[in-house]
Short mmCIF file of C-alpha atoms in Angstrom, two decimals:
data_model
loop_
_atom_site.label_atom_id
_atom_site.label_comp_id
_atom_site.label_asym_id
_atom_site.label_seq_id
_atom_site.Cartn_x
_atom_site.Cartn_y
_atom_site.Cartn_z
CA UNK A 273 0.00 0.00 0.00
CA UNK A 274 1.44 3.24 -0.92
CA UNK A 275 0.74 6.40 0.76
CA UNK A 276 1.21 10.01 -0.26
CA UNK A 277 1.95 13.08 2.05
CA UNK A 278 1.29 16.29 -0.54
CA UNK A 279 1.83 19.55 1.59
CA UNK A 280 2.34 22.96 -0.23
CA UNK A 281 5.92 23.36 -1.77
CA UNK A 282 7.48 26.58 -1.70
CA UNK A 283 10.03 25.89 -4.49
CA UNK A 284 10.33 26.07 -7.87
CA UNK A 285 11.47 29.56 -10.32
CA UNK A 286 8.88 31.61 -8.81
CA UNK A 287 10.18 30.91 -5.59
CA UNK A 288 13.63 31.23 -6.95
CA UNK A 289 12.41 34.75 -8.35
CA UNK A 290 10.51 35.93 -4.98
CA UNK A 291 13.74 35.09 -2.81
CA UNK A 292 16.12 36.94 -5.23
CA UNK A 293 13.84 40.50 -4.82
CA UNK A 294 13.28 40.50 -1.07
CA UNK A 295 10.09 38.68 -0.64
CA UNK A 296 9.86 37.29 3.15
CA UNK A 297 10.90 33.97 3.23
CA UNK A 298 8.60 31.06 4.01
CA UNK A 299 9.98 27.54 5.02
CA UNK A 300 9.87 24.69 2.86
CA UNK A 301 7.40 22.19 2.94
CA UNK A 302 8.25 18.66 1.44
CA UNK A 303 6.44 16.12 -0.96
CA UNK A 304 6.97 13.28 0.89
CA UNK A 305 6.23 9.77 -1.12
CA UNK A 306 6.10 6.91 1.61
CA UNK A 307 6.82 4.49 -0.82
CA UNK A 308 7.02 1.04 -0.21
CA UNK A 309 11.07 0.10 0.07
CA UNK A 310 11.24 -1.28 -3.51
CA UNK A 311 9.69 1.77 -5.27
CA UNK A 312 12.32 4.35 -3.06
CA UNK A 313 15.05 2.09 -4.55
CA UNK A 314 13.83 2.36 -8.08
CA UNK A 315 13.28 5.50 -7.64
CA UNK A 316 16.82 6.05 -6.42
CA UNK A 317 18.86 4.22 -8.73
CA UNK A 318 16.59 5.70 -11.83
CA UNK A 319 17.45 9.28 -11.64
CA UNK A 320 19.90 11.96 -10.11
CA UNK A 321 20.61 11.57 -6.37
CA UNK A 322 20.48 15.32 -4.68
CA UNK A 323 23.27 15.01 -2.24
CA UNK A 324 25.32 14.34 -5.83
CA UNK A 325 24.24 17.15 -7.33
CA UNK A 326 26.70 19.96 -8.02
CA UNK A 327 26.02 23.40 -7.04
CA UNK A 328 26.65 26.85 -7.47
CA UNK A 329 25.17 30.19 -6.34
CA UNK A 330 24.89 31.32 -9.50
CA UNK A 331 23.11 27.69 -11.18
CA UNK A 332 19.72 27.15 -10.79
CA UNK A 333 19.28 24.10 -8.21
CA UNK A 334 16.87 21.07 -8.98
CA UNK A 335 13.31 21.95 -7.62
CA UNK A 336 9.76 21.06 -8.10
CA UNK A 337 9.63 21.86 -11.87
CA UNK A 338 12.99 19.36 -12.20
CA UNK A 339 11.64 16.70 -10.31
CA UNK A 340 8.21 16.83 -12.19
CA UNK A 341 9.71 16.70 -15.69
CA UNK A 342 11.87 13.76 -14.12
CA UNK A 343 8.99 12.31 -13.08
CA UNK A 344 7.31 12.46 -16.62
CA UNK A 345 10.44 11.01 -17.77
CA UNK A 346 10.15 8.10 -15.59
CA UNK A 347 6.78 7.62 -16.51
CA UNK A 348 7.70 7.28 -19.69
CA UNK A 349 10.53 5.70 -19.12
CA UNK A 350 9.05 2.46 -21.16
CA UNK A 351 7.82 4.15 -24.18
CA UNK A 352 11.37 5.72 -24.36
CA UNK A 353 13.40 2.53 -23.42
CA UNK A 354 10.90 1.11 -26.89
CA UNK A 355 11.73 4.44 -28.94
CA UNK A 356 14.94 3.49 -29.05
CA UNK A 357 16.29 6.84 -29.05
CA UNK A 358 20.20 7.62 -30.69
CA UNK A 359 20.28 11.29 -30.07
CA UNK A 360 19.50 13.08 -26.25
CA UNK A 361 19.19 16.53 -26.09
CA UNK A 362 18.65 19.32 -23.11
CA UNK A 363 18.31 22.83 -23.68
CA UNK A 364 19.01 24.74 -20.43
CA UNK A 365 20.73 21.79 -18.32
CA UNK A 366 21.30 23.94 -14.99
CA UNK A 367 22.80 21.92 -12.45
CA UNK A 368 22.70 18.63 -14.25
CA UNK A 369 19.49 17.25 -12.54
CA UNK A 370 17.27 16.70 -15.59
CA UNK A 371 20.10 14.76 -18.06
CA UNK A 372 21.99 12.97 -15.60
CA UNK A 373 18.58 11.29 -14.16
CA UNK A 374 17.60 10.75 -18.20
CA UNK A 375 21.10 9.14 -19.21
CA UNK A 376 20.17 6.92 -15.77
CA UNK A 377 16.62 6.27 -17.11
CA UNK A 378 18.20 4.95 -20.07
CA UNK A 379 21.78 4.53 -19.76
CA UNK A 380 22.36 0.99 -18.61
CA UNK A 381 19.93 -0.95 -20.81
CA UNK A 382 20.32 0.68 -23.73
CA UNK A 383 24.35 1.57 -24.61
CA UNK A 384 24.95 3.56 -28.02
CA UNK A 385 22.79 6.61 -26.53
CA UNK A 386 24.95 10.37 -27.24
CA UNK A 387 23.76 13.30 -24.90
CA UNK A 388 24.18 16.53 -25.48
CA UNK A 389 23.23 19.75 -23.32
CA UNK A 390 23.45 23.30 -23.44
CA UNK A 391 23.36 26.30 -21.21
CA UNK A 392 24.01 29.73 -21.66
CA UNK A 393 25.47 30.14 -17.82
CA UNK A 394 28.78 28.79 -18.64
CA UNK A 395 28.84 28.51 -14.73
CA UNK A 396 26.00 26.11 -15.10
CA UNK A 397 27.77 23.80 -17.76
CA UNK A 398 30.62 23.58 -15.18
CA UNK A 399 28.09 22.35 -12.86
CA UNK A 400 26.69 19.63 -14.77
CA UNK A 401 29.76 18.46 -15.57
CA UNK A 402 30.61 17.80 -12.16
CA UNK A 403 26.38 16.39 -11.87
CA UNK A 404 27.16 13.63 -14.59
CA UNK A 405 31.01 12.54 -13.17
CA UNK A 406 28.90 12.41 -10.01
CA UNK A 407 27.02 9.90 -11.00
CA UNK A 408 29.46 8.29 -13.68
CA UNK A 409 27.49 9.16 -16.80
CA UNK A 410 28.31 11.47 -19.73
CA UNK A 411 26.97 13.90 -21.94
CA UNK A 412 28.73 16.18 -24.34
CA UNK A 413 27.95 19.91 -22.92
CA UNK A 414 27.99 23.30 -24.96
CA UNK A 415 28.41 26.92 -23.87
CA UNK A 416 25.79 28.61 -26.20
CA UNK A 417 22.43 30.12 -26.42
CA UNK A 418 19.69 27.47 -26.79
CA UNK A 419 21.12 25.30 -29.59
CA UNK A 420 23.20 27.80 -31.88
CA UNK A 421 25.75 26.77 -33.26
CA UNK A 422 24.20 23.04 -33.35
CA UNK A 423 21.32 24.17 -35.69
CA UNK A 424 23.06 23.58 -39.03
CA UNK A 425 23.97 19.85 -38.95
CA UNK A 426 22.22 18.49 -35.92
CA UNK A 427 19.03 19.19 -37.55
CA UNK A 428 16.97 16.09 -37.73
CA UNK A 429 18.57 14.44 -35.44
CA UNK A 430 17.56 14.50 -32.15
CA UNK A 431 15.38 11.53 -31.14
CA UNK A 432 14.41 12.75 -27.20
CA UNK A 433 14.47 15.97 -26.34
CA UNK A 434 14.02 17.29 -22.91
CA UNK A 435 13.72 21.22 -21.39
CA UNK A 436 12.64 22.92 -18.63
CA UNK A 437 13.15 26.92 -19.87
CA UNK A 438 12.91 30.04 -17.88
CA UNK A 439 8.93 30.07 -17.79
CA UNK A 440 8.50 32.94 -15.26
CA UNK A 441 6.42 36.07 -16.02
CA UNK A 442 9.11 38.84 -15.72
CA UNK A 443 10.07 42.58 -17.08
CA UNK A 444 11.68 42.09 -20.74
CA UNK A 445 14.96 43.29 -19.79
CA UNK A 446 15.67 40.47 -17.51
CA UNK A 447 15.58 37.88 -19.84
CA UNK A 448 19.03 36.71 -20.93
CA UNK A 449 20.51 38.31 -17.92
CA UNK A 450 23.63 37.09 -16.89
CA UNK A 451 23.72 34.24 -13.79
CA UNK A 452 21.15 32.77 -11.91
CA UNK A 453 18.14 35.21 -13.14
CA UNK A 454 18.77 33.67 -17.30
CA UNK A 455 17.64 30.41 -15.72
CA UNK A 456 13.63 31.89 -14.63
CA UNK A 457 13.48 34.85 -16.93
CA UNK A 458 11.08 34.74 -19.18
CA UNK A 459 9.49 38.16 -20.35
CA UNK A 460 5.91 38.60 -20.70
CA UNK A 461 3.68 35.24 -19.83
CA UNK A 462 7.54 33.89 -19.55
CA UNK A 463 7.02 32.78 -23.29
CA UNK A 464 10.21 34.96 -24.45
CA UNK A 465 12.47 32.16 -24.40
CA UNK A 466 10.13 28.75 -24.63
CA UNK A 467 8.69 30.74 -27.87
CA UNK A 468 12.53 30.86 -29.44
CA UNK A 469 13.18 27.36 -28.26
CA UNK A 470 9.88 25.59 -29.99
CA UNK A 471 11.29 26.13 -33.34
CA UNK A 472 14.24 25.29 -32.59
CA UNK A 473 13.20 22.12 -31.04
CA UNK A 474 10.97 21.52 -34.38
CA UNK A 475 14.21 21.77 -36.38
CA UNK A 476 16.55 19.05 -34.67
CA UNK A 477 13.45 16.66 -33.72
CA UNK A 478 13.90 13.45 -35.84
CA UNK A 479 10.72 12.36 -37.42
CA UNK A 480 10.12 10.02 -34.28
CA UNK A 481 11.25 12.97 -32.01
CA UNK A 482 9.78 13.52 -28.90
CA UNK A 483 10.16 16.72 -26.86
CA UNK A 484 8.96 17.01 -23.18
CA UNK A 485 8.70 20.45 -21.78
CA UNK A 486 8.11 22.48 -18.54
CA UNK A 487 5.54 24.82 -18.35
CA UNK A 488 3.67 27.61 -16.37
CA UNK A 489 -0.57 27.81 -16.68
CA UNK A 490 0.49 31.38 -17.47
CA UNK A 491 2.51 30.48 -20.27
CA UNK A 492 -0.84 29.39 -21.83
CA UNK A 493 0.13 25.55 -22.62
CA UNK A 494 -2.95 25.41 -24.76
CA UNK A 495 -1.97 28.14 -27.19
CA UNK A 496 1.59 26.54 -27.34
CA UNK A 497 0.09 22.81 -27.84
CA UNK A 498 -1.99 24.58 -30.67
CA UNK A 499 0.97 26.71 -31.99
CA UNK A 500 2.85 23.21 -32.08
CA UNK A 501 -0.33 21.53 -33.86
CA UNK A 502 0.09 23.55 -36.97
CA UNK A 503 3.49 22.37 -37.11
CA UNK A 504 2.23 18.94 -37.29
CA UNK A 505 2.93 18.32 -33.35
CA UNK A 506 0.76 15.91 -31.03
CA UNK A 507 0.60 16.66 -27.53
CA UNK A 508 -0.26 15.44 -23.95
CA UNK A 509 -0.05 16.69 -20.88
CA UNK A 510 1.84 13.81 -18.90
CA UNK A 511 2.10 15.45 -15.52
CA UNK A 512 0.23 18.52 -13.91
CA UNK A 513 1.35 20.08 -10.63
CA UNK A 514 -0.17 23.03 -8.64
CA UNK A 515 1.82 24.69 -6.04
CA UNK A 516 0.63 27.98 -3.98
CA UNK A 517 2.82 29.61 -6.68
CA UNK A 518 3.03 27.71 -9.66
CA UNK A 519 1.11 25.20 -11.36
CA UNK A 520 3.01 22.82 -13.63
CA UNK A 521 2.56 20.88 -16.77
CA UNK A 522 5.16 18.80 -18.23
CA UNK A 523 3.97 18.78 -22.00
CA UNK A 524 4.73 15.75 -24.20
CA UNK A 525 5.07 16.52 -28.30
CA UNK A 526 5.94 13.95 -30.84
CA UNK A 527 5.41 14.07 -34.67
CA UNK A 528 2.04 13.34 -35.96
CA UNK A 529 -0.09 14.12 -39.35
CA UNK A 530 -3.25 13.23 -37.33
CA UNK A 531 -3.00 15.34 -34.92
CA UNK A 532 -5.54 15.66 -32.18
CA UNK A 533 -5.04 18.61 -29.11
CA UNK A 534 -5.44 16.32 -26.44
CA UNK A 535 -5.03 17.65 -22.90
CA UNK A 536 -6.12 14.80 -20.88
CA UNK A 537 -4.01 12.05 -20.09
CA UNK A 538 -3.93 8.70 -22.14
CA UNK A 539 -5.71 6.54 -19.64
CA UNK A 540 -8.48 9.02 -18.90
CA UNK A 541 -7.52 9.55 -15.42
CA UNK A 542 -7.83 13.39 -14.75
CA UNK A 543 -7.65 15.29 -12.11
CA UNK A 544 -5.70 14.95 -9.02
CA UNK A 545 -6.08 11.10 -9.10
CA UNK A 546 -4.83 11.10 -12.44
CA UNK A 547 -1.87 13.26 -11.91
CA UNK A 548 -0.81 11.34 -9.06
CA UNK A 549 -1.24 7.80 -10.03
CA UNK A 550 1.15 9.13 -13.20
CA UNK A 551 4.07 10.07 -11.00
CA UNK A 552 4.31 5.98 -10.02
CA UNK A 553 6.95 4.54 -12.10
CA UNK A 554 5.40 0.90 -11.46
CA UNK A 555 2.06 1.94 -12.51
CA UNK A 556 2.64 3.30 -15.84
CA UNK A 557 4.85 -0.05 -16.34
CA UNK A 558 1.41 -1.67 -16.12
CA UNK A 559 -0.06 0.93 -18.37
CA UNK A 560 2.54 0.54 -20.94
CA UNK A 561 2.90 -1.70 -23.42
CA UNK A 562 5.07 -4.95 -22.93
CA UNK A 563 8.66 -3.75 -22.78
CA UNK A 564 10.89 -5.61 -25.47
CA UNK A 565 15.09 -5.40 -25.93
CA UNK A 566 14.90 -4.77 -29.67
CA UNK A 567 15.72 -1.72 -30.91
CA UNK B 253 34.54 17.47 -26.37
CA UNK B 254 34.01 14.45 -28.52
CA UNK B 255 34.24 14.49 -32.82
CA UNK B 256 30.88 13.68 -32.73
CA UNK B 257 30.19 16.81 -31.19
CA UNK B 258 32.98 18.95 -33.37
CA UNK B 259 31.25 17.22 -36.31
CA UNK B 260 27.76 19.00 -35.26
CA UNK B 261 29.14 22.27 -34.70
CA UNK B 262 29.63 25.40 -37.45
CA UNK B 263 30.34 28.77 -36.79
CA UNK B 264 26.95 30.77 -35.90
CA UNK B 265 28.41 33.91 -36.19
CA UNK B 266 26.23 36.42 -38.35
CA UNK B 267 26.44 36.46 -42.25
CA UNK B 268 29.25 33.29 -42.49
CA UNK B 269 27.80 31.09 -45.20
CA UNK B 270 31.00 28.71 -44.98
CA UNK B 271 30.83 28.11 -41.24
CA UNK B 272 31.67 24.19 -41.57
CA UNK B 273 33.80 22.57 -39.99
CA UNK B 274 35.30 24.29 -37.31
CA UNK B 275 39.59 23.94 -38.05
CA UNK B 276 40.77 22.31 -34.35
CA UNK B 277 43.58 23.89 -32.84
CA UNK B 278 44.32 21.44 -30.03
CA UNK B 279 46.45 22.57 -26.78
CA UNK B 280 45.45 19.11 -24.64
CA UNK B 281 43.76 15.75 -25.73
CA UNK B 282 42.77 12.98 -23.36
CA UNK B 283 41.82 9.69 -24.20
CA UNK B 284 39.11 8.16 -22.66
CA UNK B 285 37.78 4.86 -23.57
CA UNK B 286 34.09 4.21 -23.92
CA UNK B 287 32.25 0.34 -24.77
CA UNK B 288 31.35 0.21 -28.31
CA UNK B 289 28.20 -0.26 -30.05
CA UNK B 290 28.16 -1.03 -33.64
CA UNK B 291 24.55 -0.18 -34.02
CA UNK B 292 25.19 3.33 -32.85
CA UNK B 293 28.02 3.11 -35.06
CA UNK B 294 26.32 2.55 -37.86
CA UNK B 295 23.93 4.82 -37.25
CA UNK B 296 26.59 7.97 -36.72
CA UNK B 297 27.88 6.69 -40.06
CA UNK B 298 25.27 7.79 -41.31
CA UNK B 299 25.33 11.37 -40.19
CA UNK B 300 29.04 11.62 -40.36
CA UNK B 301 31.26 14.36 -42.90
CA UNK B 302 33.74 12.10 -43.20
CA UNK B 303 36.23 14.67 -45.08
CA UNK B 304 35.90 16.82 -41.90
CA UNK B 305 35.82 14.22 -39.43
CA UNK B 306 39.49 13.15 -40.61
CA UNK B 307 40.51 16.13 -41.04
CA UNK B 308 39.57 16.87 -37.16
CA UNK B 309 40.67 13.63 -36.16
CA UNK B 310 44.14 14.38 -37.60
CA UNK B 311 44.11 17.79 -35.46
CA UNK B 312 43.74 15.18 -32.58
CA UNK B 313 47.16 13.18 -33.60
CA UNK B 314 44.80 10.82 -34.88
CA UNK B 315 45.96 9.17 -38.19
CA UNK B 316 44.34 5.89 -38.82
CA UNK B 317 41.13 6.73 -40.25
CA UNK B 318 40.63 6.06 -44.12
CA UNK B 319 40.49 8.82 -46.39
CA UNK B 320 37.76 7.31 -47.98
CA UNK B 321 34.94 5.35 -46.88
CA UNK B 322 31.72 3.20 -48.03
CA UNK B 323 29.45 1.50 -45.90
CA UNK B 324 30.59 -2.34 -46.88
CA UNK B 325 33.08 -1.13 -44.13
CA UNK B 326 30.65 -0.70 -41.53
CA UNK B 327 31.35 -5.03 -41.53
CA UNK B 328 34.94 -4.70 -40.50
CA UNK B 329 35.77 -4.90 -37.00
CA UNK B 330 39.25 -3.35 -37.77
CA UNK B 331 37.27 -0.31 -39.35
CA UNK B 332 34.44 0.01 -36.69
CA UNK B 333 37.04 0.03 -34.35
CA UNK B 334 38.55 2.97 -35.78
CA UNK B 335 35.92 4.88 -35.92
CA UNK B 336 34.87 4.51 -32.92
CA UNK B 337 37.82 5.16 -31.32
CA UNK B 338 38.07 8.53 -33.46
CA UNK B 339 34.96 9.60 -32.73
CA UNK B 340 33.98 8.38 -29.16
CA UNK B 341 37.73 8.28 -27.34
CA UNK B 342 39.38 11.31 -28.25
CA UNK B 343 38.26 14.70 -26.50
CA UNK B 344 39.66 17.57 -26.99
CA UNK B 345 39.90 19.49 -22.88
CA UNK B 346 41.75 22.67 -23.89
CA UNK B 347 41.97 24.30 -27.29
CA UNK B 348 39.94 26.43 -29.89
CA UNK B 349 37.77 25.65 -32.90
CA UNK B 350 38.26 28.08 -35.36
CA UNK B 351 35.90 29.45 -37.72
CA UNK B 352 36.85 28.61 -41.55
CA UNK B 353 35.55 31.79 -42.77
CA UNK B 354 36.47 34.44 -40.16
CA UNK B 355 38.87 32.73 -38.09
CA UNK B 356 37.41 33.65 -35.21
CA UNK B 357 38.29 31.43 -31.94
CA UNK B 358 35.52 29.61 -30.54
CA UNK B 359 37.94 28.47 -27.25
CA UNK B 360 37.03 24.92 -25.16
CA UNK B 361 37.91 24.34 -21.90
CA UNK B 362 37.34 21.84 -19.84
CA UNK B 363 36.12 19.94 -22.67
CA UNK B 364 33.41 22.29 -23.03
CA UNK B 365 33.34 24.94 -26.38
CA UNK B 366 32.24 28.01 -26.04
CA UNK B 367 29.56 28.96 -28.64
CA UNK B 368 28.37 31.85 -26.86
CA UNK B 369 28.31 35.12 -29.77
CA UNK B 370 29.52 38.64 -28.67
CA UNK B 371 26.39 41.19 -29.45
CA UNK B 372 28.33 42.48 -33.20
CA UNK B 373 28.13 38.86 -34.19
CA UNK B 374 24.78 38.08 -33.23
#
């Protein structure tokens, strides 16, 4: 029997935001997952640990809108194992968090994967660096802005994609600003950035490329599923998660002529039942379809 | 930073129409070996610029790769080996990748190039 303790989390790039300008601080509450022994040990050995993860003052660290799109990663960690993928990409890899835990998610069973990840803090690439030795995986980093430089010969290419942008609502001028604040800037309805990224995204996606995003409600997810849908994008939202300050959805895209918007998830379960029962890596095993080694 | 990598990268600087490949001026190469997978292999063969990639590889102290290649050599182990080795085992940690057109210095350090554009080459 699995329990779940879900108390208000005061985390995340809003949070990151509100502490930077002078807001009061609050303390921390916790998502605690009283999992039964076996699912904490998957859990563990699946994705980044946090006491391995580098840090810097100037480097976003891992918080609630990491762990979610790690958590829609291990969801789909089946579907992804079957996709077979060649080519990894982040765009915006902070600390390390997000494609460390992805080459773990795939790494052992499936050798022949290349990573790659960018970041435009070059302290930030010197952080994940340290995040993958950590952990004794590897990914090829880049010092540049979103994927330039890569654009020319990397395009078609990229089988999984995976980012979590700067999504917050904030003045123009911060966006791009040097440090910390590049990694939550994101002009007005923090689309600045995600709306720069998209095409990019759309021009190294293989045809079986799948993206998986992080996004604010205030970003307007359905306007950027239906911007994607003209570009011949499906879409699903694979995890949604409210906090006092920010409610989540980790967006899914992939390829697909008949394209459908389709914001509920693929088992019908909506909601806050649905939502949780998709953050349990065993229970989207069952979902899934029978896992096979072939690639 | 691995070939693979070098063979994915071209100048983004503003207005360069030639900005492929990147000429390698290497200051410190380390060797690190890494399983090999002849799908994946296969696969990068596929994606490859071989010219560049042994011209890079050379810029290494690499010199075993074949000028020329086809893929009936994807079925020799000797070959596979080679490439795998060129593009998988050698990183370049400290050095520069040069831009064909401009010459501009793209430096890498730490293994990691730096891409990033000053705001005249944007």
């Amino acid at each position: 029997m699995t329990f779940f303790l879900v108390a208000p989390i005061f985390c995340g790039k809003t949070r990151s935001k509100q502490l930077r300008t002078g807001f009061d601080s609050r303390y921390l509450y916790i998502i605690a997952e009283v999992d039964t022994a076996e699912m904490a040990s998957y859990k563990e050995n699946r994705t980044a640990q946090i006491r391995l993860v580098s840090s810097h003052d100037e480097v976003y660290e891992p918080c609630d809108d990491s762990f979610a799109l790690v958590d829609a990663l291990l969801a789909d960690r089946t579907n992804l194992l079957e996709h077979c993928p060649t080519m990894c990409m982040e765009i915006g890899c902070g600390s390390g968090y997000v494609i460390t835990s992805l080459a773990l998610i795939l790494g052992r069973e499936r050798g022949g994967v290349n990573y790659i990840a960018t970041d435009i803090n070059p302290n930030a690439v010197k952080v994940t660096r340290e995040t993958l030795d950590a952990h004794g995986v590897d990914a090829e980093l880049i010092l540049t802005d979103i994927a330039s430089g890569l654009e020319n010969r990397l395009a078609g290419l990229v089988d999984v994609m995976v980012v979590n942008p700067p999504y917050v609502p904030t003045p123009e001028d911060e966006v791009g600003a040097e440090g910390i604040i590049s990694s939550w800037a994101g002009g007005e309805n923090g689309r600045r950035v995600i709306d720069r990224i998209l095409p990019v995204a759309d021009h190294l996606l293989s045809e079986k490329g799948w993206l998986y995003m992080v996004t604010l409600t205030a970003n307007n997810p359905s306007e950027i599923c239906l911007q994607m849908k003209k570009k011949g994008y499906a879409s699903k939202i694979i995890i949604q998660r409210s906090t006092e300050e920010e409610s989540l959805h980790i967006i899914k895209f992939w390829r697909d002529f008949d394209t459908t918007v389709d914001e509920v998830t693929d088992q019908s379960l909506t909601g806050f039942l649905g939502s949780l029962l998709a953050q349990i890596p065993l229970f989207s095993l069952w979902r899934g379809s029978n896992s096979n080694d072939n690639c | 930073m691995r070939l693979l990598t070098h063979n994915m990268l071209s100048s983004n600087i503003k207005g360069v129409e030639k900005g492929f490949p990147l000429r390698i001026e290497a200051e410190k190469v380390v060797e690190k070996p890494v399983e090999m997978n002849a799908d994946f292999l296969r696969k990068m063969f596929e994606k490859v610029e071989w010219k560049a990639f042994v011209e890079a590889s050379r810029s290494m102290g690499y010199a075993q790769l074949p000028e020329e290649v086809d893929s009936g050599m994807l079925e020799s182990d000797e070959f596979l080996s080679r490439f795998h080795h060129a593009l998988l085992e050698l990183h370049l940690e400290e050095g520069a990748l040069v831009c064909p057109e401009t010459g501009r210095r793209f430096p890498v350090n730490k293994g990691i190039p730096n891409m990033l554009l000053h705001e005249d080459e944007v």
